[in-house]
Coordinates of N, CA and C in Angstrom, one line a residue:
Chain A
G93 N 22.4 23.4 12.2 CA 22.4 22.5 13.4 C 21.3 21.5 13.3
Q94 N 20.3 21.7 12.4 CA 19.2 20.7 12.3 C 19.6 19.5 11.4
Q95 N 20.5 19.6 10.5 CA 20.7 18.6 9.5 C 21.4 17.4 10.1
L96 N 21.0 16.2 9.7 CA 21.6 15.0 10.0 C 22.3 14.4 8.8
N97 N 23.6 14.0 8.9 CA 24.3 13.4 7.8 C 24.4 12.0 8.0
Q98 N 23.8 11.2 7.1 CA 23.8 9.8 7.2 C 24.6 9.2 6.1
S99 N 25.4 8.1 6.5 CA 26.2 7.4 5.5 C 26.3 6.0 5.8
P100 N 26.6 5.1 4.8 CA 26.7 5.5 3.4 C 25.3 5.8 2.8
Q101 N 25.3 6.3 1.6 CA 24.0 6.6 1.0 C 23.3 5.3 0.5
S102 N 24.1 4.3 0.1 CA 23.6 3.0 -0.3 C 24.6 2.0 -0.1
M103 N 24.1 0.7 0.0 CA 25.0 -0.4 0.2 C 24.4 -1.6 -0.5
F104 N 25.3 -2.4 -1.1 CA 24.9 -3.6 -1.8 C 25.8 -4.7 -1.3
I105 N 25.2 -5.6 -0.5 CA 26.0 -6.6 0.2 C 25.5 -8.0 -0.1
Q106 N 26.4 -9.0 0.2 CA 26.0 -10.4 0.1 C 25.3 -10.9 1.3
E107 N 24.3 -11.7 1.2 CA 23.6 -12.3 2.3 C 24.7 -12.9 3.3
G108 N 24.4 -12.7 4.6 CA 25.3 -13.2 5.6 C 26.4 -12.2 6.1
E109 N 26.6 -11.2 5.3 CA 27.5 -10.1 5.7 C 26.9 -9.2 6.8
D110 N 27.8 -8.6 7.6 CA 27.4 -7.6 8.5 C 27.4 -6.2 7.9
V111 N 26.5 -5.4 8.4 CA 26.3 -4.0 7.8 C 26.5 -3.0 8.9
S112 N 27.1 -1.9 8.6 CA 27.2 -0.8 9.5 C 26.9 0.5 8.8
M113 N 26.1 1.4 9.4 CA 25.8 2.7 8.9 C 25.8 3.7 10.1
N114 N 26.0 5.0 9.7 CA 26.0 5.9 10.8 C 25.4 7.2 10.5
C115 N 25.2 8.0 11.5 CA 24.5 9.3 11.4 C 25.2 10.3 12.3
T116 N 25.5 11.5 11.8 CA 26.2 12.5 12.6 C 25.4 13.8 12.5
S117 N 25.6 14.6 13.5 CA 25.0 15.9 13.6 C 26.0 16.9 14.1
S118 N 25.8 18.2 13.8 CA 26.7 19.2 14.3 C 26.3 19.7 15.6
S119 N 25.1 19.3 16.1 CA 24.6 19.8 17.4 C 24.3 18.6 18.3
I120 N 24.2 18.9 19.5 CA 23.9 17.9 20.6 C 22.4 17.7 20.7
F121 N 22.0 16.5 20.9 CA 20.6 16.3 21.2 C 20.4 15.1 22.0
N122 N 19.1 14.8 22.4 CA 18.9 13.8 23.5 C 18.3 12.5 23.0
T123 N 17.9 12.4 21.8 CA 17.3 11.2 21.4 C 17.7 10.8 19.9
W124 N 18.1 9.6 19.7 CA 18.3 9.1 18.4 C 17.3 8.0 18.1
L125 N 16.7 8.0 16.9 CA 15.8 6.9 16.5 C 16.3 6.3 15.2
W126 N 16.1 5.0 15.1 CA 16.4 4.4 13.8 C 15.1 3.7 13.2
Y127 N 14.8 4.0 12.0 CA 13.6 3.5 11.3 C 14.1 2.7 10.1
K128 N 13.2 1.8 9.7 CA 13.4 1.1 8.4 C 12.1 1.3 7.6
Q129 N 12.3 1.6 6.3 CA 11.2 1.8 5.4 C 11.3 0.8 4.2
E130 N 10.3 0.1 4.0 CA 10.2 -0.8 2.8 C 9.4 -0.1 1.7
P131 N 9.6 -0.5 0.4 CA 8.9 0.2 -0.7 C 7.4 0.3 -0.5
G132 N 6.9 1.5 -0.7 CA 5.4 1.7 -0.6 C 4.8 1.6 0.8
E133 N 5.7 1.6 1.8 CA 5.1 1.6 3.2 C 5.7 2.7 4.0
G134 N 5.1 2.9 5.2 CA 5.7 3.9 6.1 C 6.9 3.3 6.9
P135 N 7.7 4.2 7.5 CA 8.8 3.8 8.3 C 8.4 3.0 9.5
V136 N 9.1 2.1 9.9 CA 8.9 1.3 11.1 C 10.0 1.5 12.1
L137 N 9.7 1.8 13.3 CA 10.7 2.1 14.3 C 11.4 0.8 14.7
L138 N 12.8 0.9 14.6 CA 13.6 -0.2 15.0 C 14.2 -0.1 16.4
I139 N 14.8 1.0 16.7 CA 15.5 1.2 17.9 C 15.4 2.7 18.3
A140 N 15.2 2.9 19.6 CA 15.2 4.3 20.2 C 16.3 4.4 21.2
L141 N 17.1 5.4 21.2 CA 18.2 5.6 22.1 C 18.0 7.0 22.8
Y142 N 18.2 6.9 24.1 CA 17.9 8.1 24.9 C 19.0 8.7 25.8
K143 N 20.1 7.9 25.9 CA 21.3 8.3 26.7 C 22.6 8.2 26.0
A144 N 23.5 9.2 26.2 CA 24.8 9.1 25.6 C 25.5 7.8 26.0
G145 N 26.1 7.1 25.0 CA 26.7 5.9 25.3 C 25.8 4.7 25.3
E146 N 24.5 4.9 25.2 CA 23.6 3.7 25.3 C 23.8 2.8 24.1
L147 N 23.8 1.5 24.4 CA 23.9 0.5 23.3 C 22.7 -0.4 23.5
T148 N 21.9 -0.5 22.4 CA 20.6 -1.3 22.4 C 20.6 -2.2 21.3
S149 N 20.1 -3.4 21.6 CA 19.9 -4.4 20.5 C 18.4 -4.8 20.3
N150 N 18.2 -5.2 19.1 CA 16.8 -5.6 18.7 C 17.1 -6.8 17.7
G151 N 17.2 -8.0 18.2 CA 17.5 -9.1 17.4 C 18.9 -9.0 16.8
R152 N 19.0 -9.0 15.4 CA 20.3 -8.9 14.8 C 20.7 -7.4 14.6
L153 N 19.9 -6.5 15.1 CA 20.2 -5.1 15.0 C 20.8 -4.5 16.3
T154 N 21.8 -3.7 16.2 CA 22.4 -3.1 17.4 C 22.7 -1.6 17.0
A155 N 22.3 -0.7 17.9 CA 22.5 0.7 17.7 C 23.1 1.3 18.9
Q156 N 23.9 2.3 18.7 CA 24.6 3.0 19.8 C 24.4 4.5 19.7
F157 N 24.2 5.2 20.8 CA 24.1 6.6 20.9 C 25.6 7.1 21.3
G158 N 26.2 7.8 20.4 CA 27.6 8.3 20.6 C 27.8 9.0 21.9
I159 N 28.9 8.9 22.4 CA 29.3 9.5 23.7 C 29.3 11.0 23.7
T160 N 29.5 11.6 22.5 CA 29.5 13.0 22.3 C 28.1 13.6 22.1
R161 N 27.1 12.7 21.9 CA 25.7 13.0 21.7 C 25.5 13.6 20.3
K162 N 26.5 13.5 19.4 CA 26.4 14.0 18.1 C 26.3 13.0 17.0
D163 N 26.4 11.7 17.4 CA 26.4 10.7 16.4 C 25.8 9.4 16.9
S164 N 25.4 8.5 15.9 CA 24.9 7.2 16.3 C 25.2 6.2 15.2
F165 N 25.3 4.9 15.5 CA 25.5 4.0 14.4 C 24.5 2.8 14.6
L166 N 24.2 2.2 13.4 CA 23.3 1.0 13.4 C 24.1 -0.1 12.8
N167 N 24.2 -1.3 13.4 CA 24.8 -2.5 12.8 C 23.7 -3.5 12.6
I168 N 23.8 -4.2 11.5 CA 23.0 -5.4 11.3 C 23.9 -6.6 11.1
S169 N 23.8 -7.6 11.8 CA 24.6 -8.8 11.7 C 24.0 -9.8 10.9
A170 N 24.8 -10.6 10.2 CA 24.3 -11.7 9.4 C 23.1 -11.4 8.5
S171 N 23.3 -10.4 7.6 CA 22.2 -9.9 6.8 C 21.4 -11.0 6.1
I172 N 20.1 -10.8 5.9 CA 19.3 -11.7 5.1 C 18.5 -10.9 4.1
P173 N 17.9 -11.5 3.1 CA 17.2 -10.7 2.0 C 16.1 -9.8 2.5
S174 N 15.5 -10.1 3.6 CA 14.4 -9.3 4.1 C 14.9 -8.0 4.8
D175 N 16.2 -7.9 4.9 CA 16.8 -6.7 5.5 C 16.7 -5.5 4.5
V176 N 16.4 -5.8 3.2 CA 16.4 -4.8 2.2 C 15.4 -3.7 2.5
G177 N 15.8 -2.5 2.3 CA 15.0 -1.3 2.6 C 15.8 -0.1 2.7
I178 N 15.2 1.0 3.2 CA 15.9 2.2 3.4 C 15.9 2.4 4.9
Y179 N 17.1 2.7 5.5 CA 17.2 2.9 6.9 C 17.4 4.4 7.2
F180 N 16.6 4.9 8.1 CA 16.7 6.3 8.4 C 17.1 6.5 9.9
C181 N 18.0 7.4 10.1 CA 18.2 7.9 11.5 C 17.3 9.2 11.6
A182 N 17.0 9.5 12.8 CA 16.2 10.6 13.1 C 16.5 11.2 14.5
R183 N 16.4 12.5 14.7 CA 16.5 13.1 16.0 C 15.2 13.6 16.4
L184 N 14.9 13.6 17.7 CA 13.7 14.1 18.2 C 13.9 15.5 18.9
Q185 N 13.1 16.4 18.4 CA 13.2 17.8 19.1 C 12.3 17.7 20.3
S186 N 12.9 17.8 21.5 CA 12.3 17.5 22.7 C 11.1 18.3 23.1
N187 N 11.0 19.6 22.7 CA 9.9 20.4 23.2 C 8.7 20.3 22.3
T188 N 8.9 19.8 21.1 CA 7.7 19.7 20.1 C 7.4 18.2 19.7
G189 N 8.4 17.3 19.9 CA 8.2 16.0 19.4 C 8.5 15.9 17.9
K190 N 8.9 17.0 17.2 CA 9.2 16.9 15.8 C 10.4 16.0 15.5
L191 N 10.3 15.3 14.4 CA 11.4 14.5 14.0 C 12.2 15.1 12.9
I192 N 13.5 15.1 12.9 CA 14.4 15.5 11.8 C 15.1 14.3 11.3
F193 N 14.9 14.0 10.0 CA 15.4 12.8 9.4 C 16.7 13.0 8.7
G194 N 17.6 11.9 8.7 CA 18.7 11.8 7.8 C 18.2 11.5 6.4
Q195 N 19.1 11.4 5.4 CA 18.7 11.2 4.0 C 18.4 9.7 3.7
G196 N 18.8 8.9 4.7 CA 18.6 7.4 4.5 C 19.7 6.7 3.9
T197 N 19.8 5.4 4.3 CA 20.8 4.5 3.7 C 20.0 3.4 3.0
T198 N 20.2 3.2 1.7 CA 19.5 2.1 1.0 C 20.3 0.9 1.0
L199 N 19.7 -0.2 1.5 CA 20.4 -1.5 1.7 C 19.8 -2.5 0.7
Q200 N 20.7 -3.1 -0.1 CA 20.3 -4.2 -0.9 C 21.1 -5.4 -0.5
V201 N 20.5 -6.6 -0.5 CA 21.1 -7.8 -0.1 C 21.0 -8.8 -1.2
K202 N 22.1 -9.3 -1.6 CA 22.1 -10.3 -2.7 C 22.1 -11.7 -2.1
P203 N 21.1 -12.5 -2.4 CA 21.0 -13.9 -1.8 C 22.2 -14.8 -2.2
Chain B
D291 N -7.2 -4.2 16.6 CA -5.9 -4.1 16.1 C -5.5 -2.6 16.0
G292 N -4.6 -2.1 16.9 CA -4.3 -0.7 17.0 C -3.4 -0.3 15.9
G293 N -3.5 1.0 15.4 CA -2.6 1.5 14.4 C -3.0 2.8 13.8
I294 N -2.3 3.1 12.8 CA -2.6 4.4 12.0 C -3.0 4.0 10.6
T295 N -4.1 4.5 10.2 CA -4.7 4.2 8.9 C -4.7 5.4 8.0
Q296 N -4.1 5.3 6.9 CA -4.1 6.4 5.9 C -4.9 6.0 4.7
S297 N -5.7 6.9 4.2 CA -6.5 6.6 3.0 C -6.6 7.8 2.1
P298 N -6.8 7.7 0.8 CA -6.6 6.4 0.1 C -5.1 6.1 0.0
K299 N -4.8 4.9 -0.6 CA -3.4 4.5 -0.8 C -2.8 5.3 -2.0
Y300 N -3.6 5.5 -3.0 CA -3.2 6.3 -4.2 C -4.2 7.3 -4.5
L301 N -3.8 8.5 -4.9 CA -4.7 9.6 -5.1 C -4.1 10.4 -6.3
F302 N -5.1 10.8 -7.1 CA -4.7 11.6 -8.3 C -5.4 13.0 -8.2
R303 N -4.7 14.0 -8.6 CA -5.2 15.4 -8.5 C -5.1 16.1 -9.9
K304 N -6.2 16.7 -10.2 CA -6.2 17.5 -11.4 C -5.6 18.9 -11.1
E305 N -5.2 19.6 -12.1 CA -4.6 20.9 -11.9 C -5.7 21.8 -11.3
G306 N -5.4 22.6 -10.3 CA -6.3 23.6 -9.7 C -7.3 22.9 -8.7
Q307 N -7.1 21.7 -8.3 CA -8.0 21.0 -7.5 C -7.4 20.8 -6.1
N308 N -8.2 20.9 -5.1 CA -7.8 20.6 -3.7 C -8.1 19.1 -3.5
V309 N -7.3 18.4 -2.7 CA -7.5 17.0 -2.3 C -7.2 16.9 -0.9
T310 N -8.0 16.0 -0.2 CA -7.8 15.7 1.2 C -7.3 14.3 1.5
L311 N -6.3 14.2 2.3 CA -5.8 12.9 2.6 C -6.2 12.6 4.1
S312 N -6.6 11.4 4.3 CA -7.2 11.0 5.6 C -6.1 10.3 6.4
C313 N -6.1 10.6 7.7 CA -5.3 9.9 8.7 C -6.1 9.7 10.0
E314 N -6.2 8.4 10.4 CA -6.9 8.1 11.6 C -6.1 7.1 12.4
Q315 N -6.1 7.4 13.7 CA -5.3 6.5 14.6 C -6.2 6.1 15.8
N316 N -6.0 4.8 16.2 CA -6.8 4.3 17.4 C -5.8 3.9 18.5
L317 N -4.7 4.6 18.6 CA -3.7 4.4 19.6 C -3.8 5.3 20.8
N318 N -4.8 6.2 20.8 CA -5.0 7.1 21.8 C -3.8 8.1 22.0
H319 N -3.2 8.3 20.9 CA -2.0 9.3 20.9 C -2.5 10.7 20.8
D320 N -1.8 11.6 21.6 CA -2.1 13.0 21.6 C -1.6 13.7 20.4
A321 N -0.4 13.4 20.0 CA 0.3 14.2 18.9 C 0.2 13.4 17.5
M322 N -0.1 14.2 16.5 CA -0.1 13.7 15.1 C 0.7 14.6 14.2
Y323 N 1.2 14.0 13.1 CA 2.2 14.7 12.3 C 1.9 14.3 10.8
W324 N 2.2 15.2 9.9 CA 2.2 14.9 8.5 C 3.6 15.2 7.9
Y325 N 4.1 14.3 7.1 CA 5.4 14.4 6.4 C 5.2 14.2 4.9
R326 N 6.1 14.8 4.2 CA 6.2 14.6 2.8 C 7.5 13.9 2.5
Q327 N 7.5 12.9 1.6 CA 8.7 12.2 1.2 C 8.8 12.3 -0.4
D328 N 9.9 12.8 -0.8 CA 10.2 12.8 -2.3 C 11.2 11.7 -2.6
P329 N 11.3 11.2 -3.8 CA 12.2 10.1 -4.1 C 13.6 10.4 -3.7
G330 N 14.2 9.4 -3.1 CA 15.6 9.5 -2.7 C 15.9 10.5 -1.6
Q331 N 14.8 10.9 -0.9 CA 15.0 11.9 0.2 C 14.4 11.4 1.5
G332 N 14.8 12.1 2.5 CA 14.2 11.8 3.8 C 12.8 12.5 3.9
L333 N 12.3 12.4 5.1 CA 10.9 12.9 5.3 C 11.0 14.4 5.8
R334 N 10.1 15.2 5.3 CA 10.1 16.6 5.7 C 8.7 16.9 6.4
L335 N 8.7 17.6 7.5 CA 7.5 17.9 8.2 C 6.7 19.0 7.6
I336 N 5.4 18.7 7.4 CA 4.4 19.7 6.9 C 3.7 20.4 8.0
Y337 N 3.0 19.7 8.8 CA 2.2 20.2 9.9 C 2.2 19.2 11.1
Y338 N 2.0 19.7 12.3 CA 1.9 18.8 13.4 C 0.9 19.4 14.4
S339 N 0.4 18.5 15.2 CA -0.6 18.8 16.2 C -0.4 18.1 17.5
Q340 N -0.2 18.8 18.6 CA 0.1 18.1 19.9 C -1.2 17.9 20.7
I341 N -2.3 18.6 20.3 CA -3.5 18.4 21.0 C -4.7 18.8 20.1
V342 N -5.9 18.3 20.5 CA -7.0 18.6 19.7 C -7.3 20.1 19.6
N343 N -7.7 20.5 18.4 CA -8.0 21.9 18.1 C -6.8 22.9 18.1
D344 N -5.6 22.3 18.0 CA -4.4 23.1 17.9 C -3.4 22.4 16.9
F345 N -2.8 23.2 16.1 CA -1.8 22.6 15.2 C -0.7 23.7 14.8
Q346 N 0.4 23.2 14.4 CA 1.5 24.1 14.1 C 2.1 23.8 12.7
K347 N 2.6 24.8 12.1 CA 3.3 24.6 10.8 C 4.6 23.9 11.0
G348 N 5.0 23.1 10.1 CA 6.3 22.4 10.0 C 7.2 23.2 9.1
D349 N 8.1 22.5 8.5 CA 9.1 23.1 7.7 C 8.7 23.5 6.3
I350 N 7.6 22.8 5.8 CA 7.2 23.0 4.4 C 5.7 23.1 4.3
A351 N 5.1 24.0 5.1 CA 3.6 24.1 5.2 C 2.9 24.8 4.1
E352 N 3.6 25.5 3.3 CA 3.0 26.3 2.2 C 2.3 25.4 1.2
G353 N 1.0 25.8 1.0 CA 0.2 25.0 0.0 C -0.6 23.8 0.6
Y354 N -0.5 23.7 2.0 CA -1.2 22.7 2.7 C -2.0 23.3 3.8
S355 N -3.0 22.5 4.2 CA -3.8 22.9 5.4 C -4.3 21.7 6.1
V356 N -4.5 21.8 7.4 CA -4.9 20.7 8.3 C -6.0 21.1 9.2
S357 N -6.6 20.2 9.9 CA -7.5 20.4 11.0 C -7.4 19.3 12.0
R358 N -7.7 19.6 13.2 CA -7.6 18.6 14.3 C -8.9 18.7 15.2
E359 N -10.0 18.3 14.7 CA -11.3 18.4 15.4 C -11.5 17.3 16.4
K360 N -10.8 16.1 16.1 CA -11.0 15.0 16.9 C -9.6 14.4 17.2
K361 N -9.4 13.8 18.4 CA -8.1 13.3 18.8 C -7.6 12.3 17.8
E362 N -8.5 11.4 17.2 CA -8.0 10.3 16.4 C -7.9 10.7 14.9
S363 N -8.2 11.9 14.5 CA -8.2 12.2 13.1 C -7.4 13.5 12.8
F364 N -6.6 13.5 11.8 CA -5.8 14.6 11.4 C -5.7 14.7 9.9
P365 N -6.7 15.2 9.2 CA -6.7 15.2 7.7 C -5.8 16.3 7.2
L366 N -5.2 16.0 6.0 CA -4.3 17.0 5.4 C -5.0 17.3 4.0
T367 N -5.1 18.6 3.7 CA -5.6 19.1 2.4 C -4.4 19.7 1.7
V368 N -4.2 19.1 0.5 CA -3.3 19.7 -0.5 C -4.0 20.6 -1.4
T369 N -3.7 21.9 -1.3 CA -4.5 22.9 -2.0 C -3.8 23.1 -3.4
S370 N -4.6 23.9 -4.2 CA -4.1 24.2 -5.5 C -2.8 25.1 -5.5
A371 N -2.6 25.7 -4.3 CA -1.4 26.6 -4.2 C -0.1 25.8 -4.1
Q372 N -0.2 24.5 -3.8 CA 0.9 23.6 -3.8 C 1.3 23.2 -5.2
K373 N 2.3 23.8 -5.7 CA 2.6 23.7 -7.2 C 3.3 22.4 -7.5
N374 N 3.9 21.7 -6.6 CA 4.6 20.5 -6.8 C 4.1 19.4 -5.8
P375 N 2.9 19.0 -5.9 CA 2.3 18.1 -4.9 C 2.6 16.6 -5.0
T376 N 3.2 16.2 -6.2 CA 3.5 14.8 -6.4 C 4.5 14.3 -5.4
A377 N 4.1 13.4 -4.5 CA 5.0 12.9 -3.4 C 4.3 11.8 -2.7
F378 N 5.0 11.2 -1.8 CA 4.5 10.2 -0.8 C 4.3 10.9 0.5
Y379 N 3.0 10.8 1.0 CA 2.6 11.5 2.2 C 2.5 10.6 3.3
L380 N 3.1 10.9 4.4 CA 3.1 10.0 5.6 C 2.5 10.7 6.8
C381 N 1.7 10.0 7.5 CA 1.1 10.5 8.8 C 1.7 9.7 9.9
A382 N 1.9 10.4 11.0 CA 2.5 9.7 12.2 C 1.8 10.2 13.4
S383 N 2.0 9.4 14.5 CA 1.4 9.8 15.8 C 2.4 9.4 16.9
S384 N 2.2 10.1 18.1 CA 3.0 9.7 19.2 C 2.2 10.0 20.5
M385 N 2.7 9.4 21.6 CA 1.9 9.6 22.9 C 1.8 11.1 23.2
A386 N 2.9 11.8 23.2 CA 2.8 13.3 23.5 C 4.1 13.8 23.0
G387 N 4.1 14.9 22.2 CA 5.2 15.4 21.6 C 6.3 15.8 22.5
Y388 N 6.0 16.3 23.6 CA 7.0 16.9 24.5 C 7.6 15.9 25.4
L389 N 7.2 14.6 25.3 CA 7.7 13.6 26.2 C 8.7 12.7 25.5
N390 N 9.3 13.1 24.4 CA 10.3 12.3 23.7 C 9.8 11.0 23.3
Q391 N 8.6 10.9 23.0 CA 8.0 9.6 22.6 C 8.2 9.4 21.0
P392 N 8.7 8.2 20.6 CA 8.9 8.0 19.2 C 7.6 8.1 18.4
Q393 N 7.7 8.4 17.2 CA 6.5 8.5 16.3 C 6.3 7.1 15.6
H394 N 5.1 6.8 15.4 CA 4.7 5.6 14.6 C 4.0 6.0 13.4
F395 N 4.3 5.4 12.3 CA 3.8 5.9 11.0 C 2.7 5.0 10.4
G396 N 1.8 5.6 9.6 CA 0.9 4.9 8.7 C 1.7 4.4 7.5
D397 N 0.9 3.8 6.5 CA 1.5 3.2 5.3 C 1.6 4.2 4.1
G398 N 1.1 5.4 4.3 CA 1.3 6.4 3.3 C 0.2 6.5 2.3
T399 N 0.2 7.7 1.7 CA -0.7 8.0 0.5 C 0.2 8.5 -0.6
R400 N 0.2 7.9 -1.8 CA 1.0 8.4 -2.9 C 0.1 9.3 -3.8
L401 N 0.4 10.6 -3.9 CA -0.3 11.6 -4.6 C 0.4 11.9 -5.9
S402 N -0.4 11.9 -7.0 CA 0.1 12.2 -8.3 C -0.8 13.2 -9.0
I403 N -0.2 13.9 -10.0 CA -0.9 14.9 -10.7 C -1.3 14.3 -12.1
L404 N -2.6 14.5 -12.4 CA -3.0 14.1 -13.7 C -2.6 15.1 -14.8

């Protein structure tokens, strides 16, 4: 019940294309987080989701908390070269604040 | 300029040696965390602390130790008992673990074996 399944594992796209990635879990929980990690750096929080059905945007990024509370997706519109990195979904264990991470989606953007 | 500072950026360990990784935050966060990241994998929790002078084991605590004597500091010691210590180590903090507050990360320490 702890594991998060993130897909796709990697993506190689052309600049300007839209991107979609998702994360699923076998159990219900209350918080989805999406992070981006660039090489040699720590993950940076992109979007936090707290309610089932919630849809939140951050610039060209949009994320949704699935209505079943078992999944989430992240969309990036009109990708640019600086979008390159690894995108992680994570769930927050409410009583401890512990994060459980997905395996990550590696995004490469061709100029 | 508030944030989480990890040092050193790169660290090398000899066989049988203990090494300590530093993590300092000036965000006034109560909770702090240590994660390990291996190539091509997500982050795994080593230890966490929700309050000063208290800490809990995470999923992969064997071969590691921590202390939390000050709110702003949460050093991690990689002991000689950790047989595969080569990895990228990330420290994080949050307002309070039980309040569903997102964690914010430092820039990591890369540990290698000589």
